[in-house]
Every structure is written in structure tokens, then in C-alpha cells.
PDB file of C-alpha atoms in Angstrom:
ATOM      1  CA  MET A   1      11.599  26.257 -16.674  1.00 80.00           C
ATOM      2  CA  ARG A   2      10.083  22.851 -15.748  1.00 83.00           C
ATOM      3  CA  LYS A   3       9.952  19.938 -18.039  1.00 89.00           C
ATOM      4  CA  ALA A   4       6.872  18.145 -19.067  1.00 91.00           C
ATOM      5  CA  GLN A   5       5.687  15.602 -16.442  1.00 90.00           C
ATOM      6  CA  ALA A   6       6.424  11.919 -17.303  1.00 90.00           C
ATOM      7  CA  LYS A   7       3.759  10.197 -19.089  1.00 91.00           C
ATOM      8  CA  LYS A   8       2.190   7.150 -17.241  1.00 87.00           C
ATOM      9  CA  HIS A   9       3.057   3.711 -18.662  1.00 87.00           C
ATOM     10  CA  PRO A  10      -0.154   1.705 -19.265  1.00 91.00           C
ATOM     11  CA  LEU A  11      -0.379  -1.261 -17.304  1.00 91.00           C
ATOM     12  CA  ALA A  12      -1.405  -4.727 -18.662  1.00 93.00           C
ATOM     13  CA  PRO A  13      -4.031  -6.443 -16.509  1.00 93.00           C
ATOM     14  CA  ASP A  14      -2.943  -9.756 -14.782  1.00 91.00           C
ATOM     15  CA  PRO A  15      -3.794 -13.143 -16.750  1.00 91.00           C
ATOM     16  CA  LYS A  16      -5.708 -14.524 -13.687  1.00 91.00           C
ATOM     17  CA  PHE A  17      -8.042 -11.848 -12.196  1.00 92.00           C
ATOM     18  CA  ASN A  18      -7.729  -9.399 -15.384  1.00 94.00           C
ATOM     19  CA  ASP A  19      -6.913  -6.701 -12.953  1.00 93.00           C
ATOM     20  CA  LYS A  20      -4.535  -3.810 -13.484  1.00 94.00           C
ATOM     21  CA  GLN A  21      -4.231  -3.290  -9.648  1.00 94.00           C
ATOM     22  CA  VAL A  22      -2.839  -6.755  -9.374  1.00 95.00           C
ATOM     23  CA  THR A  23      -0.276  -5.904 -11.959  1.00 95.00           C
ATOM     24  CA  ARG A  24       0.647  -2.898 -10.094  1.00 95.00           C
ATOM     25  CA  PHE A  25       0.842  -4.661  -6.775  1.00 95.00           C
ATOM     26  CA  VAL A  26       3.184  -7.432  -8.322  1.00 95.00           C
ATOM     27  CA  ASN A  27       5.332  -4.595  -9.942  1.00 95.00           C
ATOM     28  CA  THR A  28       5.775  -3.159  -6.563  1.00 94.00           C
ATOM     29  CA  MET A  29       6.602  -6.531  -4.956  1.00 95.00           C
ATOM     30  CA  MET A  30       9.038  -7.557  -7.790  1.00 95.00           C
ATOM     31  CA  TRP A  31      12.866  -7.772  -7.204  1.00 95.00           C
ATOM     32  CA  ALA A  32      15.555  -7.651 -10.079  1.00 95.00           C
ATOM     33  CA  GLY A  33      12.944  -7.590 -12.738  1.00 94.00           C
ATOM     34  CA  LYS A  34      11.545 -11.210 -11.805  1.00 95.00           C
ATOM     35  CA  LYS A  35       7.996 -10.490 -12.781  1.00 94.00           C
ATOM     36  CA  THR A  36       7.116 -14.227 -13.031  1.00 95.00           C
ATOM     37  CA  THR A  37       8.500 -15.011  -9.776  1.00 96.00           C
ATOM     38  CA  ALA A  38       6.443 -12.242  -8.434  1.00 95.00           C
ATOM     39  CA  PHE A  39       3.311 -13.361  -9.943  1.00 95.00           C
ATOM     40  CA  ASN A  40       3.844 -16.884  -8.538  1.00 95.00           C
ATOM     41  CA  ILE A  41       4.309 -15.614  -5.168  1.00 95.00           C
ATOM     42  CA  PHE A  42       1.193 -13.451  -5.357  1.00 95.00           C
ATOM     43  CA  TYR A  43      -0.923 -16.213  -6.667  1.00 95.00           C
ATOM     44  CA  ASP A  44       0.341 -18.626  -4.211  1.00 95.00           C
ATOM     45  CA  ALA A  45      -0.428 -16.050  -1.486  1.00 95.00           C
ATOM     46  CA  ILE A  46      -4.087 -15.521  -2.760  1.00 95.00           C
ATOM     47  CA  ASP A  47      -4.610 -19.471  -2.809  1.00 95.00           C
ATOM     48  CA  LYS A  48      -3.252 -19.690   0.882  1.00 94.00           C
ATOM     49  CA  VAL A  49      -5.671 -16.944   1.944  1.00 94.00           C
ATOM     50  CA  SER A  50      -8.509 -18.671   0.253  1.00 94.00           C
ATOM     51  CA  ALA A  51      -7.507 -21.963   2.023  1.00 94.00           C
ATOM     52  CA  THR A  52      -7.240 -20.306   5.494  1.00 92.00           C
ATOM     53  CA  THR A  53     -10.385 -18.094   5.332  1.00 91.00           C
ATOM     54  CA  SER A  54     -12.588 -20.309   2.984  1.00 91.00           C
ATOM     55  CA  GLU A  55     -13.544 -17.184   1.244  1.00 90.00           C
ATOM     56  CA  ASP A  56     -12.449 -15.821  -2.255  1.00 92.00           C
ATOM     57  CA  GLY A  57      -8.678 -14.845  -1.676  1.00 90.00           C
ATOM     58  CA  TYR A  58      -8.905 -12.031  -4.336  1.00 93.00           C
ATOM     59  CA  GLU A  59     -11.732 -10.176  -2.429  1.00 93.00           C
ATOM     60  CA  ILE A  60      -9.759 -10.509   0.842  1.00 94.00           C
ATOM     61  CA  TRP A  61      -6.872  -9.107  -0.787  1.00 94.00           C
ATOM     62  CA  LYS A  62      -8.952  -6.090  -2.136  1.00 94.00           C
ATOM     63  CA  LYS A  63     -10.440  -5.593   1.358  1.00 94.00           C
ATOM     64  CA  ALA A  64      -6.948  -5.804   3.024  1.00 94.00           C
ATOM     65  CA  LEU A  65      -5.737  -2.886   0.591  1.00 94.00           C
ATOM     66  CA  GLN A  66      -8.801  -0.857   1.175  1.00 94.00           C
ATOM     67  CA  ASN A  67      -8.116  -1.299   4.997  1.00 94.00           C
ATOM     68  CA  VAL A  68      -4.486  -0.085   4.893  1.00 95.00           C
ATOM     69  CA  THR A  69      -5.231   2.691   2.622  1.00 95.00           C
ATOM     70  CA  PRO A  70      -4.618   6.074   4.405  1.00 94.00           C
ATOM     71  CA  SER A  71      -6.691   9.225   3.688  1.00 94.00           C
ATOM     72  CA  VAL A  72      -4.520  11.845   5.491  1.00 93.00           C
ATOM     73  CA  GLU A  73      -0.816  11.988   5.904  1.00 91.00           C
ATOM     74  CA  VAL A  74       1.627  14.611   7.535  1.00 90.00           C
ATOM     75  CA  ARG A  75       4.020  16.638   5.217  1.00 90.00           C
ATOM     76  CA  SER A  76       6.882  18.609   6.393  1.00 90.00           C
ATOM     77  CA  ARG A  77       6.926  22.379   5.617  1.00 88.00           C
ATOM     78  CA  ARG A  78       9.463  24.936   6.802  1.00 89.00           C
ATOM     79  CA  ILE A  79       7.966  28.217   8.164  1.00 85.00           C
ATOM     80  CA  GLY A  80       9.643  31.048   9.631  1.00 88.00           C
ATOM     81  CA  GLY A  81      12.770  28.949  10.444  1.00 90.00           C
ATOM     82  CA  ALA A  82      10.769  26.087  11.964  1.00 89.00           C
ATOM     83  CA  THR A  83       9.719  22.759  10.453  1.00 89.00           C
ATOM     84  CA  PHE A  84       6.071  21.876  11.060  1.00 86.00           C
ATOM     85  CA  GLN A  85       4.273  18.522  10.246  1.00 88.00           C
ATOM     86  CA  ILE A  86       1.398  19.676   8.394  1.00 88.00           C
ATOM     87  CA  PRO A  87      -1.718  17.231   7.763  1.00 89.00           C
ATOM     88  CA  ALA A  88      -2.631  16.817   4.189  1.00 90.00           C
ATOM     89  CA  GLU A  89      -5.068  14.819   2.202  1.00 91.00           C
ATOM     90  CA  VAL A  90      -3.480  11.885   0.190  1.00 92.00           C
ATOM     91  CA  ARG A  91      -3.623  11.838  -3.695  1.00 93.00           C
ATOM     92  CA  ALA A  92      -5.819   9.113  -5.072  1.00 93.00           C
ATOM     93  CA  ASP A  93      -2.791   7.630  -6.883  1.00 92.00           C
ATOM     94  CA  ARG A  94      -0.417   8.054  -3.826  1.00 94.00           C
ATOM     95  CA  LYS A  95      -2.948   6.361  -1.630  1.00 94.00           C
ATOM     96  CA  ILE A  96      -2.981   3.046  -3.636  1.00 95.00           C
ATOM     97  CA  SER A  97       0.956   3.322  -3.805  1.00 95.00           C
ATOM     98  CA  LEU A  98       1.283   3.662   0.042  1.00 95.00           C
ATOM     99  CA  SER A  99      -1.042   0.878   0.860  1.00 95.00           C
ATOM    100  CA  MET A 100       0.676  -1.501  -1.553  1.00 95.00           C
ATOM    101  CA  LYS A 101       4.113  -0.543  -0.513  1.00 96.00           C
ATOM    102  CA  TRP A 102       3.092  -0.962   3.249  1.00 95.00           C
ATOM    103  CA  LEU A 103       1.480  -4.378   2.730  1.00 95.00           C
ATOM    104  CA  ILE A 104       4.503  -5.643   0.945  1.00 95.00           C
ATOM    105  CA  ARG A 105       6.964  -4.017   3.561  1.00 95.00           C
ATOM    106  CA  PHE A 106       5.304  -5.609   6.549  1.00 95.00           C
ATOM    107  CA  SER A 107       5.029  -8.803   4.675  1.00 94.00           C
ATOM    108  CA  ARG A 108       8.691  -9.008   4.204  1.00 94.00           C
ATOM    109  CA  GLU A 109       9.274  -8.146   7.869  1.00 94.00           C
ATOM    110  CA  ARG A 110       7.029 -10.924   9.096  1.00 91.00           C
ATOM    111  CA  ASN A 111       8.135 -14.332  10.300  1.00 91.00           C
ATOM    112  CA  GLY A 112       7.476 -17.150   7.859  1.00 88.00           C
ATOM    113  CA  LYS A 113       9.172 -19.628   5.587  1.00 92.00           C
ATOM    114  CA  THR A 114       8.230 -18.249   2.031  1.00 94.00           C
ATOM    115  CA  MET A 115       7.297 -14.878   0.895  1.00 94.00           C
ATOM    116  CA  ALA A 116       3.866 -16.206  -0.214  1.00 94.00           C
ATOM    117  CA  ASP A 117       3.142 -17.380   3.358  1.00 95.00           C
ATOM    118  CA  LYS A 118       4.261 -13.890   4.739  1.00 95.00           C
ATOM    119  CA  LEU A 119       2.068 -12.243   2.242  1.00 95.00           C
ATOM    120  CA  ALA A 120      -0.801 -14.366   2.924  1.00 95.00           C
ATOM    121  CA  ASN A 121      -0.757 -13.919   6.484  1.00 94.00           C
ATOM    122  CA  GLU A 122      -0.490 -10.212   6.330  1.00 95.00           C
ATOM    123  CA  ILE A 123      -3.213  -9.912   3.881  1.00 95.00           C
ATOM    124  CA  VAL A 124      -5.569 -11.866   6.400  1.00 95.00           C
ATOM    125  CA  ALA A 125      -4.300  -9.714   9.121  1.00 95.00           C
ATOM    126  CA  ALA A 126      -4.953  -6.610   7.171  1.00 94.00           C
ATOM    127  CA  SER A 127      -8.330  -7.677   6.120  1.00 93.00           C
ATOM    128  CA  LYS A 128      -9.298  -8.069   9.913  1.00 92.00           C
ATOM    129  CA  GLY A 129      -7.901  -4.513  10.611  1.00 92.00           C
ATOM    130  CA  GLU A 130      -4.726  -6.051  12.297  1.00 92.00           C
ATOM    131  CA  GLY A 131      -1.059  -6.284  11.426  1.00 92.00           C
ATOM    132  CA  GLY A 132       1.836  -4.085  10.570  1.00 93.00           C
ATOM    133  CA  ALA A 133       0.380  -2.374   7.567  1.00 94.00           C
ATOM    134  CA  PHE A 134      -2.782  -1.550   9.209  1.00 94.00           C
ATOM    135  CA  LYS A 135      -0.901  -0.274  12.294  1.00 94.00           C
ATOM    136  CA  LYS A 136       1.142   1.995  10.071  1.00 94.00           C
ATOM    137  CA  LYS A 137      -2.002   3.547   8.604  1.00 94.00           C
ATOM    138  CA  GLU A 138      -3.558   4.113  12.187  1.00 94.00           C
ATOM    139  CA  ASP A 139      -0.135   5.709  13.182  1.00 94.00           C
ATOM    140  CA  THR A 140      -0.198   7.961  10.165  1.00 93.00           C
ATOM    141  CA  HIS A 141      -3.717   8.939  10.901  1.00 92.00           C
ATOM    142  CA  ARG A 142      -3.072   9.498  14.404  1.00 93.00           C
ATOM    143  CA  MET A 143       0.068  11.871  13.502  1.00 91.00           C
ATOM    144  CA  ALA A 144      -2.120  13.869  11.341  1.00 89.00           C
ATOM    145  CA  ASP A 145      -4.738  14.209  13.937  1.00 90.00           C
ATOM    146  CA  ALA A 146      -2.110  15.233  16.420  1.00 89.00           C
ATOM    147  CA  ASN A 147      -0.784  18.081  14.132  1.00 86.00           C
ATOM    148  CA  LYS A 148      -4.333  19.219  13.264  1.00 81.00           C
ATOM    149  CA  ALA A 149      -3.428  22.743  14.818  1.00 83.00           C
ATOM    150  CA  PHE A 150      -0.861  23.371  11.926  1.00 81.00           C
ATOM    151  CA  ALA A 151      -3.510  22.566   9.104  1.00 78.00           C
ATOM    152  CA  HIS A 152      -4.022  26.496   8.434  1.00 80.00           C
ATOM    153  CA  PHE A 153      -0.352  26.439   7.185  1.00 76.00           C
ATOM    154  CA  ARG A 154      -1.516  24.018   4.261  1.00 68.00           C
ATOM    155  CA  VAL A 155      -0.867  25.110   0.640  1.00 62.00           C
TER     156      VAL A 155
END
């Protein structure tokens, strides 16, 4: 028998933008429970984005997140002894989670002195439809499109 699903812990909105999504992003970025450091990195990155683009950094960040959010992905399913990559819609909660993880991962892999610099550069690139995180989304969509033939196996 299955246990009950874990309850979602309510997120407190961040102090500067009063947005729960910012808190979620910072929680994803945080290492070793250092939330204040993570918030400082995020706010520095947003300020750098504002300085380089001369637009609102927060809005650019939201646009970047939207640009790297996938709508379909492939899931492995074993059917008749063979494993197929089956395209599936991404749940709303997972969409946000994937886009944040990709943005942070490709920021960390970028060249730059500080994490704030790297994150700022990745946010600007993603908002323009460039960068590693955006490429990952495109690759995910391409993979799902290539495996369209197996969509009838969907559950």
C-alpha cells in the first residue's frame, strides 16, 4: 500500500521582489544551507543584468525563465523487452523546476569570476534565446519531436 504524498512546504516570498518564484530559484541555487549567500548572489546578478541591458533585471530574469521552460520531454518506457523514449507533456510544477535547474547548472558551467557574473550572463543569454539552458530546452524538444512515432505508447 502506498503512503500519502508529502505535503508541499509553503514558500515565503523574497524580501526584495515579494515573489515566491525568486525564493524557489534561490533555494535551488543554494549550497550547504547558505541562503543569505544565495540571495546575495541572485540580487547581484539581477543588478548586473539591469546594468548591462538597461532594463528591469527582474523582468529579464522572468523572461529568461520562460524562454528555457520546456513543454515536452521524453520519458523511458519498457515495452515488450525494448526501451522506448516516449514524448510526454511536462507537468506545470516540473516545468518550473527544470527551467530553474537548467539556468543554474549552465550558469555554473559558464566562464566568469563570480557566480553572480555567470548567472547574470546566462540570464541575459537565455532572455535573448541563446546560451546553454536555452540550447538544452531546444534539444529536449528536438528529442521529443524525433520520437513522435512512439507517442501512442503514452500512458
